[in-house]
Coordinates of N, CA and C in Angstrom, one line a residue:
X1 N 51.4 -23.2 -96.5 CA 50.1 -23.9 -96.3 C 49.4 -24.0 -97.6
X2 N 49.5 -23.4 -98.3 CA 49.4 -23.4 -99.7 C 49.1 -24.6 -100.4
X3 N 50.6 -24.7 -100.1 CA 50.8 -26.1 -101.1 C 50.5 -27.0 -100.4
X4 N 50.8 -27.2 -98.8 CA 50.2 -28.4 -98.6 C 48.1 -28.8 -99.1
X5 N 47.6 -27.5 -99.2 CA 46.2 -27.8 -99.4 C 46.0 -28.3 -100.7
X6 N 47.3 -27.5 -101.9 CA 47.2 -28.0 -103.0 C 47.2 -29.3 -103.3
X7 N 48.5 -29.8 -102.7 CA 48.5 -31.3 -102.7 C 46.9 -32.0 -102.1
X8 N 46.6 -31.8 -101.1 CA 45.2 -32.5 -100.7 C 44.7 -32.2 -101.9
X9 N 44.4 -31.4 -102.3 CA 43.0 -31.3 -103.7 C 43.7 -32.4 -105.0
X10 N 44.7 -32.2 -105.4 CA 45.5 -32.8 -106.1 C 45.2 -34.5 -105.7
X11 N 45.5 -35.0 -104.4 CA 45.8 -36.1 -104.0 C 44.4 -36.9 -104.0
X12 N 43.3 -36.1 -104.3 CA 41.5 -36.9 -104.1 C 41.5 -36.5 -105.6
X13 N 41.9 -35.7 -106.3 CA 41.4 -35.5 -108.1 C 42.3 -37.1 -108.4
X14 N 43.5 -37.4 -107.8 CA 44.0 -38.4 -108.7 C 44.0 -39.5 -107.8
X15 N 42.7 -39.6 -107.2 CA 42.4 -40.7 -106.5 C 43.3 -41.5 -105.7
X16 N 44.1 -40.7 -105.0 CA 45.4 -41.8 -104.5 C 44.7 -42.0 -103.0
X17 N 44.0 -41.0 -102.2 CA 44.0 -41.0 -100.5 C 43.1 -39.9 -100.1
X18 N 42.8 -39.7 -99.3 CA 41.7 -38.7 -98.5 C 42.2 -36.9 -98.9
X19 N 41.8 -36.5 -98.3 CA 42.2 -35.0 -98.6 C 43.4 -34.3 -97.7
X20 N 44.2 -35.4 -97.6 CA 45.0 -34.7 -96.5 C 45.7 -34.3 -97.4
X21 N 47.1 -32.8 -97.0 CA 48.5 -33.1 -97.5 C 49.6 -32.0 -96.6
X22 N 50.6 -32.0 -96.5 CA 51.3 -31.9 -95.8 C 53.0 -31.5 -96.6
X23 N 53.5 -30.8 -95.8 CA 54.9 -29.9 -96.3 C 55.7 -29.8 -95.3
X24 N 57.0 -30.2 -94.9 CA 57.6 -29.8 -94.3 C 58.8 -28.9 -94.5
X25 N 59.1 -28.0 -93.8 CA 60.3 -26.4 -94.3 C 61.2 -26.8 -93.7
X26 N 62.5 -26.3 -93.7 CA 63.6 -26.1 -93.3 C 64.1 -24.9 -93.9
X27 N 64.3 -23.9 -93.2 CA 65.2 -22.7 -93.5 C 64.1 -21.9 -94.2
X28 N 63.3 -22.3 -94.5 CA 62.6 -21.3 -95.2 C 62.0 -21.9 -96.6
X29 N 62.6 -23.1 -96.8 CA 62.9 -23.9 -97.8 C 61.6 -25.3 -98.0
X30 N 60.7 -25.6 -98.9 CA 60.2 -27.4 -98.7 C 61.1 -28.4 -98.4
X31 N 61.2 -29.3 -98.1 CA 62.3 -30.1 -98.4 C 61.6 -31.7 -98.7
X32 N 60.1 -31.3 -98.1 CA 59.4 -32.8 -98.2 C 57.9 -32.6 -98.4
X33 N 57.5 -33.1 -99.2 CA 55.7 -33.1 -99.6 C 55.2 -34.6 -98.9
X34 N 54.0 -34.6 -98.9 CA 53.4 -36.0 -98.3 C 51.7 -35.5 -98.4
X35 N 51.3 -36.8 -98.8 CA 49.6 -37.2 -99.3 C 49.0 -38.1 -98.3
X36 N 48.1 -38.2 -98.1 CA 47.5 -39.4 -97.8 C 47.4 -40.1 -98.5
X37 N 48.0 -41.5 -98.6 CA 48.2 -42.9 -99.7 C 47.9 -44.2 -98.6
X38 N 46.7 -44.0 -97.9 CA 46.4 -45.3 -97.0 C 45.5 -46.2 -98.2
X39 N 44.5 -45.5 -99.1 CA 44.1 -46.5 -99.9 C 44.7 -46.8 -101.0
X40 N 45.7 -46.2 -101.6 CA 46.4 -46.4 -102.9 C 47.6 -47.2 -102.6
X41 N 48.1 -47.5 -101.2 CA 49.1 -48.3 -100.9 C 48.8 -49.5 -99.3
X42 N 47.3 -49.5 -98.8 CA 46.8 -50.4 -98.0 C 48.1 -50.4 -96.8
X43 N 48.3 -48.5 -96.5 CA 49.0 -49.0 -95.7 C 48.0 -48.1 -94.4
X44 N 47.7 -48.0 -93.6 CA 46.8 -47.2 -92.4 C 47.9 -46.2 -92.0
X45 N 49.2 -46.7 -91.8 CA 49.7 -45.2 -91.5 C 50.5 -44.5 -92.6
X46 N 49.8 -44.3 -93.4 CA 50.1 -43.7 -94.7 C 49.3 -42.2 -95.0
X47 N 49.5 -41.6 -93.5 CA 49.1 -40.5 -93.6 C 49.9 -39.0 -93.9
X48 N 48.9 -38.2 -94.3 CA 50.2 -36.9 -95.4 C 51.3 -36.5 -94.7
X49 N 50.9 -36.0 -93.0 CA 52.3 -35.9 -92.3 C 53.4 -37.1 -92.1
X50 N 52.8 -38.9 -91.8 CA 53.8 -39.8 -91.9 C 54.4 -39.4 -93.3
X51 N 53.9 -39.3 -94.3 CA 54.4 -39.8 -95.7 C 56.0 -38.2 -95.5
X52 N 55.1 -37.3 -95.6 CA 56.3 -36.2 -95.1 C 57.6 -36.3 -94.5
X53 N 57.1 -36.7 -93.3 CA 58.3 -36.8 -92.2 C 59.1 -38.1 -92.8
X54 N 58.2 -38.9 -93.2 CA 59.7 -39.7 -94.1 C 60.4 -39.7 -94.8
X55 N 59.5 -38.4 -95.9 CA 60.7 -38.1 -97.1 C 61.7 -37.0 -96.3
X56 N 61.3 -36.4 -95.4 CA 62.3 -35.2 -94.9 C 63.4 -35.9 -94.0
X57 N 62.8 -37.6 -93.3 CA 63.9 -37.8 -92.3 C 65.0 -38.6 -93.7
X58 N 64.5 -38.9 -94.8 CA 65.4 -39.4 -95.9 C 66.2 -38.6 -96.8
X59 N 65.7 -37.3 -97.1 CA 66.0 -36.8 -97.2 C 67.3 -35.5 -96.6
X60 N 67.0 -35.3 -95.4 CA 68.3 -35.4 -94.3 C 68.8 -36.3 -94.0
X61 N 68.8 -37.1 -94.1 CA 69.4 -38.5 -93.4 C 69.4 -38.2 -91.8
X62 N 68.5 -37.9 -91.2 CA 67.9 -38.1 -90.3 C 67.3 -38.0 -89.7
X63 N 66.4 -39.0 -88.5 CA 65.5 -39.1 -87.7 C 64.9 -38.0 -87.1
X64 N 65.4 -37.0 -86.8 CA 65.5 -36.0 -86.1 C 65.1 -34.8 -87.1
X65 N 64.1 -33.8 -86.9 CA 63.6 -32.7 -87.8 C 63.5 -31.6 -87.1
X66 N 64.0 -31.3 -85.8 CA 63.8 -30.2 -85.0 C 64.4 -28.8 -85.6
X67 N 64.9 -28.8 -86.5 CA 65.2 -27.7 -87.1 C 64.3 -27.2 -88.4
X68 N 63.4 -27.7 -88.4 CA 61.9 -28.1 -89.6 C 60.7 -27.8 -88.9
X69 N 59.5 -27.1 -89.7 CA 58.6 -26.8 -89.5 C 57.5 -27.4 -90.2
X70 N 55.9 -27.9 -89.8 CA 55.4 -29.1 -90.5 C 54.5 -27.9 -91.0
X71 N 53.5 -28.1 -91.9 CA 52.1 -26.9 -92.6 C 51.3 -28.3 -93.0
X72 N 50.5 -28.7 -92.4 CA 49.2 -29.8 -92.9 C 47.7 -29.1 -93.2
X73 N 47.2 -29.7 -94.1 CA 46.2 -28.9 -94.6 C 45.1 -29.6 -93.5
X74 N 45.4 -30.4 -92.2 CA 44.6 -30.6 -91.1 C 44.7 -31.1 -89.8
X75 N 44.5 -30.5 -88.9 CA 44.9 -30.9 -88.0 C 45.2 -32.1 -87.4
X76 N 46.6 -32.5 -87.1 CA 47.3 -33.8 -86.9 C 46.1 -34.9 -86.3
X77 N 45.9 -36.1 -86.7 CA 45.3 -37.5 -86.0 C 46.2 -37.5 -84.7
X78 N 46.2 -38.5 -84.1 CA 46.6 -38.5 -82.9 C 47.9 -39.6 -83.3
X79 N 48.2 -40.3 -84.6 CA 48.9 -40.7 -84.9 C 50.2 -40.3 -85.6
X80 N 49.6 -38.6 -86.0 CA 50.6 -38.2 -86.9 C 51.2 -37.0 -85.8
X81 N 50.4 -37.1 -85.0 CA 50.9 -36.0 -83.6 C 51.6 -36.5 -82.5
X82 N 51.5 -37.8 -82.4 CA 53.0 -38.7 -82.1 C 54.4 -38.8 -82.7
X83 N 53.9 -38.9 -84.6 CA 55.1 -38.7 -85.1 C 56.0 -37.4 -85.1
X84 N 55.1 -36.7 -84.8 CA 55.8 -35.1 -84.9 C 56.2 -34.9 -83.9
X85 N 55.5 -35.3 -83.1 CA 56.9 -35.2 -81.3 C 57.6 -36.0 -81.7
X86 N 58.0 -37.3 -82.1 CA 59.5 -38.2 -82.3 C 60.0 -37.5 -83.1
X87 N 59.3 -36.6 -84.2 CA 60.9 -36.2 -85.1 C 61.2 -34.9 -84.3
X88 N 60.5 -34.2 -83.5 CA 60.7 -33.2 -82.8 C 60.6 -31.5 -83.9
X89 N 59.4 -31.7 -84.9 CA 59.0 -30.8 -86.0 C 58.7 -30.1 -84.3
X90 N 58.5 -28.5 -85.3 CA 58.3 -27.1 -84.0 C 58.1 -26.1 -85.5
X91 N 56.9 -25.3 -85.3 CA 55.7 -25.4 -85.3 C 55.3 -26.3 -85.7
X92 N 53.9 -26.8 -85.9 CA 52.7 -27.3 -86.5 C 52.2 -26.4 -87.3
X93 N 51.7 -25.5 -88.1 CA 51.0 -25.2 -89.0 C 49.6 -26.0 -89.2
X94 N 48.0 -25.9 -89.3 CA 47.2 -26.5 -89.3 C 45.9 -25.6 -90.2
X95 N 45.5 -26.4 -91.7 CA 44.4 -25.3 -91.9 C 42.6 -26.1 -91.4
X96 N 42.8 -27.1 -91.7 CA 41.2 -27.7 -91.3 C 41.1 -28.4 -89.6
X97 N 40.3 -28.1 -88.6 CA 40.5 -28.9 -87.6 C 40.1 -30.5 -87.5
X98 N 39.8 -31.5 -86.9 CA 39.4 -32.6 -86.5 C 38.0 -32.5 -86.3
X99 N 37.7 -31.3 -86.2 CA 36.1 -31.4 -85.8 C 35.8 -30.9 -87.9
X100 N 36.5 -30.6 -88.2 CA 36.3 -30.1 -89.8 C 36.3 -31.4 -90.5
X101 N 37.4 -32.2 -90.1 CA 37.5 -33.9 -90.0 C 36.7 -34.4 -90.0
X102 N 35.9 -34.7 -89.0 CA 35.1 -35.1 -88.8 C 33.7 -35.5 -89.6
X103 N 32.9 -34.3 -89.5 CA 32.2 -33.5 -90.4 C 32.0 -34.9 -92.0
X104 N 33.4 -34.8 -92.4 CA 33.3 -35.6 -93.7 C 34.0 -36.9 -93.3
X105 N 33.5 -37.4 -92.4 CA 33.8 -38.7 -91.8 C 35.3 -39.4 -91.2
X106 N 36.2 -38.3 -91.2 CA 37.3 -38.7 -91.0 C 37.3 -38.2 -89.3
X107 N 36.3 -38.8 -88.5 CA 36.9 -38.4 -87.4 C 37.8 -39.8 -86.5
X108 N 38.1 -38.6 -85.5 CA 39.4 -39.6 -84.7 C 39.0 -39.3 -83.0
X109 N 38.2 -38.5 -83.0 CA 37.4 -38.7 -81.5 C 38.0 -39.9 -80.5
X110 N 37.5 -41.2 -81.1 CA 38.0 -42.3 -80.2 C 38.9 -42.5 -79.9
X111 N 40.3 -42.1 -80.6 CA 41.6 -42.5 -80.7 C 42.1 -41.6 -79.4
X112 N 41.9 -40.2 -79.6 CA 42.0 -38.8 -78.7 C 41.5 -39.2 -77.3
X113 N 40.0 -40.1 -77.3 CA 39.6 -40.0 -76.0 C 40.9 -41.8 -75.1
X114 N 41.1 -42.5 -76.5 CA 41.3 -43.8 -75.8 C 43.0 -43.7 -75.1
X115 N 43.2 -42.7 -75.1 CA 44.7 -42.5 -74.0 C 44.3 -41.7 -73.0
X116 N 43.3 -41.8 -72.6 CA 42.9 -41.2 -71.2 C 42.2 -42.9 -70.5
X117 N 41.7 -43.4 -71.2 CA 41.4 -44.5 -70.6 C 42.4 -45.6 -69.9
X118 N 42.1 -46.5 -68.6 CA 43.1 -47.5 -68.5 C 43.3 -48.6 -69.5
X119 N 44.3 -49.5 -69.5 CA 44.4 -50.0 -70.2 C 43.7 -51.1 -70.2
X120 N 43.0 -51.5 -68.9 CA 41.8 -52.4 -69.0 C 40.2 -52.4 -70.0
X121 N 40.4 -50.9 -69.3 CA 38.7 -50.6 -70.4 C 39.0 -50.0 -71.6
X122 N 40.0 -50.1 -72.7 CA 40.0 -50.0 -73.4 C 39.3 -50.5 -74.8
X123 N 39.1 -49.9 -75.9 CA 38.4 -51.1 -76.8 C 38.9 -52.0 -77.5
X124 N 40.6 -51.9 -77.6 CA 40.7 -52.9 -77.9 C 41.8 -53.8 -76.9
X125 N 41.6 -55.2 -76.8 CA 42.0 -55.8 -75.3 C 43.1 -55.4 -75.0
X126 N 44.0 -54.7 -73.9 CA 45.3 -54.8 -73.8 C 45.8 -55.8 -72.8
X127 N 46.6 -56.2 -73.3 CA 46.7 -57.8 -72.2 C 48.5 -57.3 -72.1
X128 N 49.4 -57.5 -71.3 CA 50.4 -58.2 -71.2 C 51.0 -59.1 -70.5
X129 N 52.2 -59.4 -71.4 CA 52.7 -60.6 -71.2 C 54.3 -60.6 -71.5
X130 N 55.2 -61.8 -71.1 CA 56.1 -62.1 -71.1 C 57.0 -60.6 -70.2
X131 N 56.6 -59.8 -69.5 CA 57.3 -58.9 -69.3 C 58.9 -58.9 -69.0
X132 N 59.1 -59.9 -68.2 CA 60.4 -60.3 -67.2 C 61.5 -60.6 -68.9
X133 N 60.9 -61.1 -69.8 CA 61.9 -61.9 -70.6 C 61.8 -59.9 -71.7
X134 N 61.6 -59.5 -71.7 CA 61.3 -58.3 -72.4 C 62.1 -57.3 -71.6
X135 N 61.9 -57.4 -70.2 CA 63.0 -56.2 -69.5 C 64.4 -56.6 -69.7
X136 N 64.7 -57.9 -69.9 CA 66.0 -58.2 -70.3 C 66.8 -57.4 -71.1
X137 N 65.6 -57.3 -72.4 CA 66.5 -57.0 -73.6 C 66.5 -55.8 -73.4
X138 N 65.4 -55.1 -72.8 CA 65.7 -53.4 -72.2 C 67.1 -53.1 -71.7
X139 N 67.4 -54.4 -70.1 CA 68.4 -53.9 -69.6 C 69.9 -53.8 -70.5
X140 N 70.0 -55.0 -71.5 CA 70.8 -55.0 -72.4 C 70.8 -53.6 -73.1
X141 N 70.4 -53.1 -73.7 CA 70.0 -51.7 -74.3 C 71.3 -50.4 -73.7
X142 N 69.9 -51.1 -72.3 CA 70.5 -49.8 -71.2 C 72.1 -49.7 -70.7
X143 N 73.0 -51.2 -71.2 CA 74.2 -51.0 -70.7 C 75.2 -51.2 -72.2
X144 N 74.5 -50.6 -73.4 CA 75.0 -50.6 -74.7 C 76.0 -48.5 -73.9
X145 N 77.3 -49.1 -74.4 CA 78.0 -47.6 -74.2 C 77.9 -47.1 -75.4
X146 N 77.4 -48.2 -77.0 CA 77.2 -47.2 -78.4 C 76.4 -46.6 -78.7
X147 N 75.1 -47.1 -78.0 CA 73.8 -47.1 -78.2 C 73.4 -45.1 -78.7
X148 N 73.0 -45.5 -80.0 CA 72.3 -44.5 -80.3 C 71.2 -44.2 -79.7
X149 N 71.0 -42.7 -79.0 CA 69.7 -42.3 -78.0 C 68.5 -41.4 -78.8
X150 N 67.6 -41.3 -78.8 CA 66.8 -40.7 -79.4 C 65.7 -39.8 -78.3

């Protein structure tokens, strides 16, 4: 945990992103560091655990981290707590909460409350469409015998 806070202090002295930062272990071992770089690279999900989990899933060469442990210097957004169920990270490690987040403007309140809502009253419009031509390519998928599963 250490070092992931290091990196946060590090990552706002050299102006790259917010204060986040993030480490993920294997065996006992780092194998991947990650910053927040949503403003030094205009990307939104350029957050310290995304930036992590990408150098670790490249770093293994693969998708999959379930044998890896994450240490963020703050409690996951609701975007980077999606990514850590896909890569299947076990623990989480966490030193600042969301309500600590918050506080210095980084809250995500809305994000947390807007998956309890339907997808009608949501804030932003969810409309769909073309479904029928979209289940297609699903059923195609579903009768692939190569098909990599995740």
């Amino acid at each position: 945990m250490a070092e992931a806070i290091a990196l946060s202090r590090r990552n706002i002295r050299e102006r790259k992103g917010g204060p986040f930062g993030a480490v993920i272990v294997r065996y006992g071992e780092i194998i991947a560091r990650g910053t927040n770089l949503v403003p030094s690279t205009n990307d939104p999900t350029a957050h310290a655990e995304i930036t992590a989990i990408r150098e670790a899933c490249r770093v293994l060469k693969n998708f999959q981290l379930s044998d890896c442990e994450i240490y963020s210097s703050c409690e996951p957004c609701p975007m980077c707590l999606g990514a850590i169920y896909w890569a299947r990270l076990r623990p989480v490690y966490f030193a600042n909460t969301r309500t600590d987040a918050a506080v210095i403007g980084f809250d995500d309140e809305l994000l947390y409350n807007e998956f309890t809502v339907p997808l009608s009253g949501r804030t932003i419009p969810m409309i769909q469409i073309m479904n029928a031509e979209a289940l297609e390519v699903f059923r195609e998928w579903n009768s692939l015998e190569d098909k990599i599963t995740y």
